[in-house]
Amino acid sequence: MKRYLFLLLLSLPAMISAQTIFDRPLSDRITGYDITSILDPVRHTVTGEMTAWWVNKSDKPVNDAMLHMYLNAFSSNKSSFASDGQWSPAGDEGWGYVMIKSIVDGHANDLKNAMRFVSPDDGNIYDRTVLQITLPVPVMPGDTLKLRIVYESKLPSPIIRTGYNEDFYFIGQWFPKFGVYETAGMRQREADGWNCHQFHPHSEFYSDYSVYNVSVTMPVEFVVSSGGILIEETDNGDSTKTIKWRAEDIVDFAWTAWPGYQVAKKKWRGVDITLLTSEKGFKVADNQFTAAINALEYLDARVGPYPWPHLTVVDPPVTGSGAGGMEYTTLFTSAGGGMVPSFLKMSESVTVHEFGHAYFMGILASNEFEEPWLDEGVNSYWEQRIVDASYGDGYGCFNLPFLKLSDSDQGRTSYISNPSKQSATNDLPSWMYPHDTYDMMSYSKTAVWLHTLEGLIGTQTMDNIFREYYRRWAFRHPSGRDFIAVVNDVVKNELGDRYGENMNWYFDQVLYGNEICDYRLSGIKNHKIRSYSGIVDGDSVTFKRSDRSGDTTYLSTVSIERAGGIMLPVKVLVHFDNGDEKTEEWDGKARYKDFEYTGTRQVTWAKIDPFDEIDLDVNRINNSWTENPRFTAARRMTDKFVYLMQMMISILTI
Amino acid sequence: MWIITLVMIMLVALPLKSSFKSVFDHSMAMEKLSGGFDAGLAGDMGKSFGQLMSSASTGGLLLVMAGFLLYTFFAGGLFTRFTTAWGGLKPTAFMKASTQNFVPFLKIALLMCLIIFFYTSLIIGLPAGIMLAVSEGSIPQTGLMIIFYVIWVLGLPVWLSVADYSRRWIAATGSRLAFRALGAGFRALGKRFWLSYFTVLVILILNVMFVCGSMWFTAWSVPQKGLMIFLFFLATQLLFLVRLFMKAWRYATVSQLAAGLKV
């Protein structure tokens, strides 16, 4: 009986994989996983067995394999993830781990004794999130390595990204998974080798596109969903059910289970969108659908098509809030649906952002560990564009008559107001950012300089850059240098030599440099051109009546300074008292520049960057100068403050 | 009361306005605030923004404390005016009455604030805390909390009536004993409970509606031209005067209700 059961289990993946999503693969599908598992809600474990395969696409034999064992980040307080104190278990049951109970290769070699944990990023001997296996039989070029693994994954609590809380489960990074074997030249790499990073507080995604056949058995009361499509659901007749999913051409597979989930569905073009949410979130389900569809439409039109026929949006309940704001390409988690006032588009912003990762990391599978800006930063830039275009007439965060904030300004503020913004460059690996600057640098600064780039080269060219980036690199692993190469090609093609031979000068400053940008309009002067009079060499120069005509002409000077280290071409709009306006262009390289005008008109005001295109400028207040400043807003705010105080006093006094 | 309050607040507001203007100096960036405060500018203001916010909140707190004392002082004169001098009170007599009643009125005001604080903690804080604990961090169910808010509002006239009856008793008797006055206040309320309760409830509801309406008007009005801003200032001050009259109306009504009661 056991033999039949074993044979049945062996044949299951093959039976499942008979059903496919795409006729033609979207990616190379270098790796694949057939997983059979059981969720035990008493022990909070997922146990089972899996067959994982990896194809050696290089032209050399490979002697080892490297696997992510990311749940081990929760196995001790000395892992690189937990050692900074950002996570502690909820009692002794809160620890998490992934344990390999047995592992054999396709030649039936037992590999258990060939395993060792390594820490390529920080040498932390207590970190057990990367496993290296020395293979007894090298994998020859073109050959496939198959590993049969029996594993046990204990889920952590409280949830950070993955784990459980009571009967809520969000299960990500839960099985042994291959790193990426990079060949020489790929992402500017010099020699072949595995790229497999430890699990860090700020990064977790860099994997190959895979095919997943996943079968999970669990109690019937759980409502579940995953990043795959549902192939089959079977009631086992013993209060358990078995769910079978298949996913293709995604870099990670996550799933969630909770008895309290409410499910809503919507279709956008060919995409079936499923929303799993709490009772409270269900009441505002349309907001989540609208946000997801806004993002789908925007990115589909400006970057490239969303290729999968399915998308799962999870809005976790409060008990599972630690799982909020995560991305697994065809499944992502939002946050706070129904929990915040409707004028705040916080939940919608999270939905747009996390969906955006389907493109920036999902379709364009950059390395989040080594180049987080290319993942989170590029995605934040698109999130801000989408949110500001979709909500509040450009003020996507909130737009009240007395208070407003755009999503892009929200990101810009977090950059310009951070005192450590010059402490590092923007190209560091995620775990190397000093002084808590990771979020500000990876998310905010990148988005700010991408908005600035858009301001320089125009929105149309910017969109074309991303279309080309998608065309060249979809379902591959681009690096930052690859992205810059796309920028250089598209800008050269569309704008010629307007910005020089290439745009490297820009990236050298904003990405690989740590200077700030601050242009300052230091003042305006209007001097009358005087008739010539005075004492020269002791002789008095006599007053000539005809010279009085000179008193009606002016020498006007607009003085500009470059207070920051970043040099960008800037525009200056100069306004004269007769209504004339002139737009000056300056290469922005010198420390100062004076624009001079002679004539009967006087300069009344001038503005650097008149259309607020240089988001990088850390102080926009000093970008303009007027002879007649208007303080009506200050008067209005003072009046409101006075009335507010009057009412406060009258209310608080009985 | 109005003019003193206005001058007092201006002592804080005008320096704040000057600081705000000095941040912008000759810049045109303030024009971005013409349609309401663009929070994106806060970052550009740098440390000045934090300093302004800090000054505004500290100044506001001091103003509330000073205002509390000032209004308590004037309440002394008002209750005398509505108790023993219906025909009118000369300014000197008004100020004298305010001065005489100040200490016991302040004690009563502080005691009532304390009572209302505990009452609020009991009716709103406790249920909200329990719901927060039960739902493990979730925001309390709004529907259920509304019931507690209603209960809180319905209970409030009781405390306001006691405060007003107590102060009226001091104005009428000339006593300086705050605790005895509170006792008299409770007894007076007990003798004419329903009439007092519903009268104060109606006045309270009208006050709440007026405050909410005027605050809504102030918050959502965004005048942009000089003349409109001046008219806006006049409108807010007119609204505040109405608010002062409504407060005095409650004092007068309760004082009138207490007339003839032996407590």
PDB file of N, CA, C and O in Angstrom, chain A residues 35-97:
ATOM      1  N   ILE A  35       5.850  20.480  -5.561  1.00  0.00           N
ATOM      2  CA  ILE A  35       5.811  20.439  -4.094  1.00  0.00           C
ATOM      3  C   ILE A  35       4.497  19.818  -3.617  1.00  0.00           C
ATOM      4  O   ILE A  35       3.420  20.210  -4.079  1.00  0.00           O
ATOM      5  N   THR A  36       4.614  18.858  -2.733  1.00  0.00           N
ATOM      6  CA  THR A  36       3.437  18.272  -2.088  1.00  0.00           C
ATOM      7  C   THR A  36       3.582  18.515  -0.593  1.00  0.00           C
ATOM      8  O   THR A  36       4.607  18.132  -0.001  1.00  0.00           O
ATOM      9  N   SER A  37       2.580  19.122   0.022  1.00  0.00           N
ATOM     10  CA  SER A  37       2.789  19.511   1.420  1.00  0.00           C
ATOM     11  C   SER A  37       1.490  19.490   2.222  1.00  0.00           C
ATOM     12  O   SER A  37       0.387  19.433   1.657  1.00  0.00           O
ATOM     13  N   ILE A  38       1.666  19.540   3.518  1.00  0.00           N
ATOM     14  CA  ILE A  38       0.529  19.532   4.448  1.00  0.00           C
ATOM     15  C   ILE A  38       0.701  20.708   5.419  1.00  0.00           C
ATOM     16  O   ILE A  38       1.779  20.882   6.003  1.00  0.00           O
ATOM     17  N   LEU A  39      -0.356  21.489   5.566  1.00  0.00           N
ATOM     18  CA  LEU A  39      -0.342  22.562   6.564  1.00  0.00           C
ATOM     19  C   LEU A  39      -0.900  22.009   7.869  1.00  0.00           C
ATOM     20  O   LEU A  39      -2.036  21.520   7.907  1.00  0.00           O
ATOM     21  N   ASP A  40      -0.109  22.071   8.917  1.00  0.00           N
ATOM     22  CA  ASP A  40      -0.549  21.627  10.240  1.00  0.00           C
ATOM     23  C   ASP A  40      -0.813  22.869  11.090  1.00  0.00           C
ATOM     24  O   ASP A  40       0.136  23.511  11.568  1.00  0.00           O
ATOM     25  N   PRO A  41      -2.078  23.230  11.294  1.00  0.00           N
ATOM     26  CA  PRO A  41      -2.359  24.480  12.021  1.00  0.00           C
ATOM     27  C   PRO A  41      -2.163  24.365  13.529  1.00  0.00           C
ATOM     28  O   PRO A  41      -2.278  25.362  14.235  1.00  0.00           O
ATOM     29  N   VAL A  42      -1.866  23.158  14.019  1.00  0.00           N
ATOM     30  CA  VAL A  42      -1.571  23.002  15.447  1.00  0.00           C
ATOM     31  C   VAL A  42      -0.089  23.295  15.694  1.00  0.00           C
ATOM     32  O   VAL A  42       0.266  24.073  16.569  1.00  0.00           O
ATOM     33  N   ARG A  43       0.739  22.666  14.881  1.00  0.00           N
ATOM     34  CA  ARG A  43       2.195  22.890  15.037  1.00  0.00           C
ATOM     35  C   ARG A  43       2.684  24.071  14.213  1.00  0.00           C
ATOM     36  O   ARG A  43       3.837  24.455  14.282  1.00  0.00           O
ATOM     37  N   HIS A  44       1.786  24.614  13.390  1.00  0.00           N
ATOM     38  CA  HIS A  44       2.131  25.737  12.494  1.00  0.00           C
ATOM     39  C   HIS A  44       3.292  25.362  11.575  1.00  0.00           C
ATOM     40  O   HIS A  44       4.265  26.116  11.433  1.00  0.00           O
ATOM     41  N   THR A  45       3.171  24.194  10.997  1.00  0.00           N
ATOM     42  CA  THR A  45       4.223  23.734  10.086  1.00  0.00           C
ATOM     43  C   THR A  45       3.630  23.433   8.708  1.00  0.00           C
ATOM     44  O   THR A  45       2.438  23.173   8.564  1.00  0.00           O
ATOM     45  N   VAL A  46       4.512  23.495   7.739  1.00  0.00           N
ATOM     46  CA  VAL A  46       4.200  22.987   6.403  1.00  0.00           C
ATOM     47  C   VAL A  46       5.244  21.920   6.118  1.00  0.00           C
ATOM     48  O   VAL A  46       6.441  22.214   6.080  1.00  0.00           O
ATOM     49  N   THR A  47       4.793  20.697   5.985  1.00  0.00           N
ATOM     50  CA  THR A  47       5.741  19.598   5.774  1.00  0.00           C
ATOM     51  C   THR A  47       5.418  18.907   4.457  1.00  0.00           C
ATOM     52  O   THR A  47       4.281  18.945   3.977  1.00  0.00           O
ATOM     53  N   GLY A  48       6.415  18.282   3.884  1.00  0.00           N
ATOM     54  CA  GLY A  48       6.147  17.554   2.655  1.00  0.00           C
ATOM     55  C   GLY A  48       7.408  17.222   1.908  1.00  0.00           C
ATOM     56  O   GLY A  48       8.501  17.221   2.471  1.00  0.00           O
ATOM     57  N   GLU A  49       7.212  16.948   0.660  1.00  0.00           N
ATOM     58  CA  GLU A  49       8.383  16.670  -0.162  1.00  0.00           C
ATOM     59  C   GLU A  49       8.287  17.410  -1.475  1.00  0.00           C
ATOM     60  O   GLU A  49       7.180  17.804  -1.895  1.00  0.00           O
ATOM     61  N   MET A  50       9.425  17.603  -2.059  1.00  0.00           N
ATOM     62  CA  MET A  50       9.462  18.385  -3.289  1.00  0.00           C
ATOM     63  C   MET A  50      10.536  17.863  -4.224  1.00  0.00           C
ATOM     64  O   MET A  50      11.520  17.265  -3.789  1.00  0.00           O
ATOM     65  N   THR A  51      10.278  18.066  -5.478  1.00  0.00           N
ATOM     66  CA  THR A  51      11.323  17.840  -6.467  1.00  0.00           C
ATOM     67  C   THR A  51      11.669  19.201  -7.053  1.00  0.00           C
ATOM     68  O   THR A  51      10.793  19.900  -7.573  1.00  0.00           O
ATOM     69  N   ALA A  52      12.934  19.554  -6.915  1.00  0.00           N
ATOM     70  CA  ALA A  52      13.388  20.832  -7.467  1.00  0.00           C
ATOM     71  C   ALA A  52      14.394  20.538  -8.572  1.00  0.00           C
ATOM     72  O   ALA A  52      15.233  19.654  -8.412  1.00  0.00           O
ATOM     73  N   TRP A  53      14.274  21.252  -9.671  1.00  0.00           N
ATOM     74  CA  TRP A  53      15.245  21.024 -10.744  1.00  0.00           C
ATOM     75  C   TRP A  53      15.839  22.337 -11.234  1.00  0.00           C
ATOM     76  O   TRP A  53      15.200  23.396 -11.168  1.00  0.00           O
ATOM     77  N   TRP A  54      17.083  22.209 -11.678  1.00  0.00           N
ATOM     78  CA  TRP A  54      17.804  23.382 -12.181  1.00  0.00           C
ATOM     79  C   TRP A  54      18.594  22.972 -13.410  1.00  0.00           C
ATOM     80  O   TRP A  54      19.238  21.919 -13.424  1.00  0.00           O
ATOM     81  N   VAL A  55      18.545  23.786 -14.443  1.00  0.00           N
ATOM     82  CA  VAL A  55      19.236  23.482 -15.698  1.00  0.00           C
ATOM     83  C   VAL A  55      20.522  24.298 -15.765  1.00  0.00           C
ATOM     84  O   VAL A  55      20.502  25.511 -15.550  1.00  0.00           O
ATOM     85  N   ASN A  56      21.616  23.599 -16.040  1.00  0.00           N
ATOM     86  CA  ASN A  56      22.900  24.300 -16.184  1.00  0.00           C
ATOM     87  C   ASN A  56      22.970  24.920 -17.590  1.00  0.00           C
ATOM     88  O   ASN A  56      23.211  24.242 -18.574  1.00  0.00           O
ATOM     89  N   LYS A  57      22.755  26.213 -17.638  1.00  0.00           N
ATOM     90  CA  LYS A  57      22.761  26.915 -18.931  1.00  0.00           C
ATOM     91  C   LYS A  57      24.156  27.435 -19.288  1.00  0.00           C
ATOM     92  O   LYS A  57      24.317  28.088 -20.319  1.00  0.00           O
ATOM     93  N   SER A  58      25.121  27.201 -18.404  1.00  0.00           N
ATOM     94  CA  SER A  58      26.460  27.700 -18.687  1.00  0.00           C
ATOM     95  C   SER A  58      27.183  26.705 -19.592  1.00  0.00           C
ATOM     96  O   SER A  58      26.668  25.621 -19.904  1.00  0.00           O
ATOM     97  N   ASP A  59      28.400  27.054 -19.948  1.00  0.00           N
ATOM     98  CA  ASP A  59      29.161  26.126 -20.802  1.00  0.00           C
ATOM     99  C   ASP A  59      30.252  25.411 -20.016  1.00  0.00           C
ATOM    100  O   ASP A  59      31.210  24.904 -20.576  1.00  0.00           O
ATOM    101  N   LYS A  60      30.070  25.394 -18.686  1.00  0.00           N
ATOM    102  CA  LYS A  60      31.057  24.693 -17.843  1.00  0.00           C
ATOM    103  C   LYS A  60      30.322  23.785 -16.857  1.00  0.00           C
ATOM    104  O   LYS A  60      29.176  24.082 -16.489  1.00  0.00           O
ATOM    105  N   PRO A  61      30.967  22.712 -16.416  1.00  0.00           N
ATOM    106  CA  PRO A  61      30.335  21.877 -15.387  1.00  0.00           C
ATOM    107  C   PRO A  61      30.198  22.658 -14.079  1.00  0.00           C
ATOM    108  O   PRO A  61      31.042  23.487 -13.768  1.00  0.00           O
ATOM    109  N   VAL A  62      29.149  22.372 -13.353  1.00  0.00           N
ATOM    110  CA  VAL A  62      28.925  23.055 -12.070  1.00  0.00           C
ATOM    111  C   VAL A  62      28.991  22.021 -10.953  1.00  0.00           C
ATOM    112  O   VAL A  62      28.311  20.989 -11.019  1.00  0.00           O
ATOM    113  N   ASN A  63      29.802  22.305  -9.947  1.00  0.00           N
ATOM    114  CA  ASN A  63      30.083  21.317  -8.901  1.00  0.00           C
ATOM    115  C   ASN A  63      29.256  21.484  -7.637  1.00  0.00           C
ATOM    116  O   ASN A  63      29.377  20.699  -6.717  1.00  0.00           O
ATOM    117  N   ASP A  64      28.521  22.542  -7.566  1.00  0.00           N
ATOM    118  CA  ASP A  64      27.751  22.745  -6.334  1.00  0.00           C
ATOM    119  C   ASP A  64      26.400  23.372  -6.660  1.00  0.00           C
ATOM    120  O   ASP A  64      26.143  23.771  -7.808  1.00  0.00           O
ATOM    121  N   ALA A  65      25.565  23.417  -5.658  1.00  0.00           N
ATOM    122  CA  ALA A  65      24.264  24.094  -5.792  1.00  0.00           C
ATOM    123  C   ALA A  65      24.070  24.948  -4.553  1.00  0.00           C
ATOM    124  O   ALA A  65      24.566  24.616  -3.469  1.00  0.00           O
ATOM    125  N   MET A  66      23.379  26.048  -4.743  1.00  0.00           N
ATOM    126  CA  MET A  66      23.101  26.904  -3.586  1.00  0.00           C
ATOM    127  C   MET A  66      21.606  27.143  -3.477  1.00  0.00           C
ATOM    128  O   MET A  66      20.938  27.395  -4.488  1.00  0.00           O
ATOM    129  N   LEU A  67      21.112  27.031  -2.252  1.00  0.00           N
ATOM    130  CA  LEU A  67      19.674  27.151  -2.009  1.00  0.00           C
ATOM    131  C   LEU A  67      19.390  28.227  -0.967  1.00  0.00           C
ATOM    132  O   LEU A  67      20.138  28.368   0.013  1.00  0.00           O
ATOM    133  N   HIS A  68      18.315  28.971  -1.195  1.00  0.00           N
ATOM    134  CA  HIS A  68      17.800  29.861  -0.147  1.00  0.00           C
ATOM    135  C   HIS A  68      17.100  29.004   0.896  1.00  0.00           C
ATOM    136  O   HIS A  68      16.300  28.135   0.550  1.00  0.00           O
ATOM    137  N   MET A  69      17.389  29.263   2.149  1.00  0.00           N
ATOM    138  CA  MET A  69      16.685  28.574   3.253  1.00  0.00           C
ATOM    139  C   MET A  69      16.148  29.680   4.164  1.00  0.00           C
ATOM    140  O   MET A  69      16.498  29.776   5.335  1.00  0.00           O
ATOM    141  N   TYR A  70      15.278  30.510   3.599  1.00  0.00           N
ATOM    142  CA  TYR A  70      15.004  31.796   4.212  1.00  0.00           C
ATOM    143  C   TYR A  70      14.213  31.733   5.514  1.00  0.00           C
ATOM    144  O   TYR A  70      14.291  32.653   6.324  1.00  0.00           O
ATOM    145  N   LEU A  71      13.453  30.673   5.745  1.00  0.00           N
ATOM    146  CA  LEU A  71      12.730  30.625   7.026  1.00  0.00           C
ATOM    147  C   LEU A  71      13.695  30.501   8.205  1.00  0.00           C
ATOM    148  O   LEU A  71      13.325  30.784   9.347  1.00  0.00           O
ATOM    149  N   ASN A  72      14.941  30.083   7.914  1.00  0.00           N
ATOM    150  CA  ASN A  72      15.926  30.005   9.002  1.00  0.00           C
ATOM    151  C   ASN A  72      16.323  31.377   9.526  1.00  0.00           C
ATOM    152  O   ASN A  72      16.994  31.470  10.556  1.00  0.00           O
ATOM    153  N   ALA A  73      15.941  32.418   8.821  1.00  0.00           N
ATOM    154  CA  ALA A  73      16.177  33.775   9.347  1.00  0.00           C
ATOM    155  C   ALA A  73      15.450  33.961  10.675  1.00  0.00           C
ATOM    156  O   ALA A  73      15.824  34.804  11.492  1.00  0.00           O
ATOM    157  N   PHE A  74      14.401  33.145  10.869  1.00  0.00           N
ATOM    158  CA  PHE A  74      13.592  33.243  12.088  1.00  0.00           C
ATOM    159  C   PHE A  74      13.956  32.159  13.113  1.00  0.00           C
ATOM    160  O   PHE A  74      13.236  31.947  14.069  1.00  0.00           O
ATOM    161  N   SER A  75      15.086  31.464  12.867  1.00  0.00           N
ATOM    162  CA  SER A  75      15.411  30.324  13.731  1.00  0.00           C
ATOM    163  C   SER A  75      16.233  30.743  14.950  1.00  0.00           C
ATOM    164  O   SER A  75      16.364  29.968  15.890  1.00  0.00           O
ATOM    165  N   SER A  76      16.834  31.902  14.914  1.00  0.00           N
ATOM    166  CA  SER A  76      17.587  32.360  16.092  1.00  0.00           C
ATOM    167  C   SER A  76      17.657  33.880  16.080  1.00  0.00           C
ATOM    168  O   SER A  76      17.398  34.509  15.056  1.00  0.00           O
ATOM    169  N   ASN A  77      18.044  34.416  17.211  1.00  0.00           N
ATOM    170  CA  ASN A  77      18.159  35.878  17.265  1.00  0.00           C
ATOM    171  C   ASN A  77      19.532  36.356  16.806  1.00  0.00           C
ATOM    172  O   ASN A  77      19.872  37.523  16.958  1.00  0.00           O
ATOM    173  N   LYS A  78      20.313  35.411  16.252  1.00  0.00           N
ATOM    174  CA  LYS A  78      21.627  35.810  15.745  1.00  0.00           C
ATOM    175  C   LYS A  78      21.705  35.714  14.230  1.00  0.00           C
ATOM    176  O   LYS A  78      22.792  35.860  13.661  1.00  0.00           O
ATOM    177  N   SER A  79      20.578  35.421  13.590  1.00  0.00           N
ATOM    178  CA  SER A  79      20.596  35.439  12.126  1.00  0.00           C
ATOM    179  C   SER A  79      20.812  36.883  11.672  1.00  0.00           C
ATOM    180  O   SER A  79      20.563  37.825  12.421  1.00  0.00           O
ATOM    181  N   SER A  80      21.274  37.041  10.450  1.00  0.00           N
ATOM    182  CA  SER A  80      21.532  38.412   9.955  1.00  0.00           C
ATOM    183  C   SER A  80      20.244  39.218   9.910  1.00  0.00           C
ATOM    184  O   SER A  80      20.261  40.438  10.039  1.00  0.00           O
ATOM    185  N   PHE A  81      19.130  38.536   9.744  1.00  0.00           N
ATOM    186  CA  PHE A  81      17.830  39.204   9.697  1.00  0.00           C
ATOM    187  C   PHE A  81      17.393  39.682  11.087  1.00  0.00           C
ATOM    188  O   PHE A  81      16.940  40.812  11.246  1.00  0.00           O
ATOM    189  N   ALA A  82      17.534  38.802  12.077  1.00  0.00           N
ATOM    190  CA  ALA A  82      16.961  39.092  13.398  1.00  0.00           C
ATOM    191  C   ALA A  82      17.944  39.748  14.355  1.00  0.00           C
ATOM    192  O   ALA A  82      17.542  40.233  15.404  1.00  0.00           O
ATOM    193  N   SER A  83      19.227  39.768  13.989  1.00  0.00           N
ATOM    194  CA  SER A  83      20.221  40.208  14.976  1.00  0.00           C
ATOM    195  C   SER A  83      20.110  41.687  15.324  1.00  0.00           C
ATOM    196  O   SER A  83      20.599  42.121  16.359  1.00  0.00           O
ATOM    197  N   ASP A  84      19.485  42.477  14.460  1.00  0.00           N
ATOM    198  CA  ASP A  84      19.364  43.902  14.805  1.00  0.00           C
ATOM    199  C   ASP A  84      18.150  44.172  15.683  1.00  0.00           C
ATOM    200  O   ASP A  84      17.820  45.327  15.948  1.00  0.00           O
ATOM    201  N   GLY A  85      17.482  43.105  16.107  1.00  0.00           N
ATOM    202  CA  GLY A  85      16.383  43.252  17.068  1.00  0.00           C
ATOM    203  C   GLY A  85      15.058  43.634  16.456  1.00  0.00           C
ATOM    204  O   GLY A  85      14.099  43.912  17.174  1.00  0.00           O
ATOM    205  N   GLN A  86      14.973  43.616  15.144  1.00  0.00           N
ATOM    206  CA  GLN A  86      13.705  44.036  14.541  1.00  0.00           C
ATOM    207  C   GLN A  86      12.645  42.936  14.602  1.00  0.00           C
ATOM    208  O   GLN A  86      11.478  43.199  14.351  1.00  0.00           O
ATOM    209  N   TRP A  87      13.065  41.709  14.929  1.00  0.00           N
ATOM    210  CA  TRP A  87      12.078  40.631  15.069  1.00  0.00           C
ATOM    211  C   TRP A  87      12.454  39.783  16.282  1.00  0.00           C
ATOM    212  O   TRP A  87      13.611  39.430  16.480  1.00  0.00           O
ATOM    213  N   SER A  88      11.444  39.476  17.086  1.00  0.00           N
ATOM    214  CA  SER A  88      11.606  38.542  18.194  1.00  0.00           C
ATOM    215  C   SER A  88      10.410  37.616  18.174  1.00  0.00           C
ATOM    216  O   SER A  88       9.305  38.042  17.815  1.00  0.00           O
ATOM    217  N   PRO A  89      10.606  36.364  18.547  1.00  0.00           N
ATOM    218  CA  PRO A  89       9.484  35.421  18.469  1.00  0.00           C
ATOM    219  C   PRO A  89       8.435  35.697  19.539  1.00  0.00           C
ATOM    220  O   PRO A  89       8.748  36.232  20.604  1.00  0.00           O
ATOM    221  N   ALA A  90       7.193  35.331  19.226  1.00  0.00           N
ATOM    222  CA  ALA A  90       6.118  35.434  20.210  1.00  0.00           C
ATOM    223  C   ALA A  90       6.165  34.174  21.067  1.00  0.00           C
ATOM    224  O   ALA A  90       5.449  33.204  20.817  1.00  0.00           O
ATOM    225  N   GLY A  91       7.061  34.145  22.025  1.00  0.00           N
ATOM    226  CA  GLY A  91       7.234  32.956  22.865  1.00  0.00           C
ATOM    227  C   GLY A  91       8.047  31.906  22.133  1.00  0.00           C
ATOM    228  O   GLY A  91       8.479  32.096  20.990  1.00  0.00           O
ATOM    229  N   ASP A  92       8.235  30.763  22.822  1.00  0.00           N
ATOM    230  CA  ASP A  92       9.070  29.710  22.238  1.00  0.00           C
ATOM    231  C   ASP A  92       8.474  29.118  20.977  1.00  0.00           C
ATOM    232  O   ASP A  92       9.177  28.555  20.139  1.00  0.00           O
ATOM    233  N   GLU A  93       7.156  29.225  20.838  1.00  0.00           N
ATOM    234  CA  GLU A  93       6.517  28.670  19.637  1.00  0.00           C
ATOM    235  C   GLU A  93       6.670  29.577  18.429  1.00  0.00           C
ATOM    236  O   GLU A  93       6.292  29.212  17.328  1.00  0.00           O
ATOM    237  N   GLY A  94       7.216  30.757  18.656  1.00  0.00           N
ATOM    238  CA  GLY A  94       7.279  31.722  17.556  1.00  0.00           C
ATOM    239  C   GLY A  94       8.440  31.539  16.604  1.00  0.00           C
ATOM    240  O   GLY A  94       8.450  32.112  15.515  1.00  0.00           O
ATOM    241  N   TRP A  95       9.452  30.747  17.024  1.00  0.00           N
ATOM    242  CA  TRP A  95      10.599  30.566  16.131  1.00  0.00           C
ATOM    243  C   TRP A  95      10.168  29.894  14.836  1.00  0.00           C
ATOM    244  O   TRP A  95       9.230  29.106  14.811  1.00  0.00           O
ATOM    245  N   GLY A  96      10.880  30.205  13.780  1.00  0.00           N
ATOM    246  CA  GLY A  96      10.586  29.568  12.492  1.00  0.00           C
ATOM    247  C   GLY A  96      11.845  28.944  11.922  1.00  0.00           C
ATOM    248  O   GLY A  96      12.957  29.321  12.289  1.00  0.00           O
ATOM    249  N   TYR A  97      11.667  27.992  11.051  1.00  0.00           N
ATOM    250  CA  TYR A  97      12.830  27.362  10.406  1.00  0.00           C
ATOM    251  C   TYR A  97      12.365  26.566   9.201  1.00  0.00           C
ATOM    252  O   TYR A  97      11.174  26.298   9.034  1.00  0.00           O
TER     253      TYR A  97
END
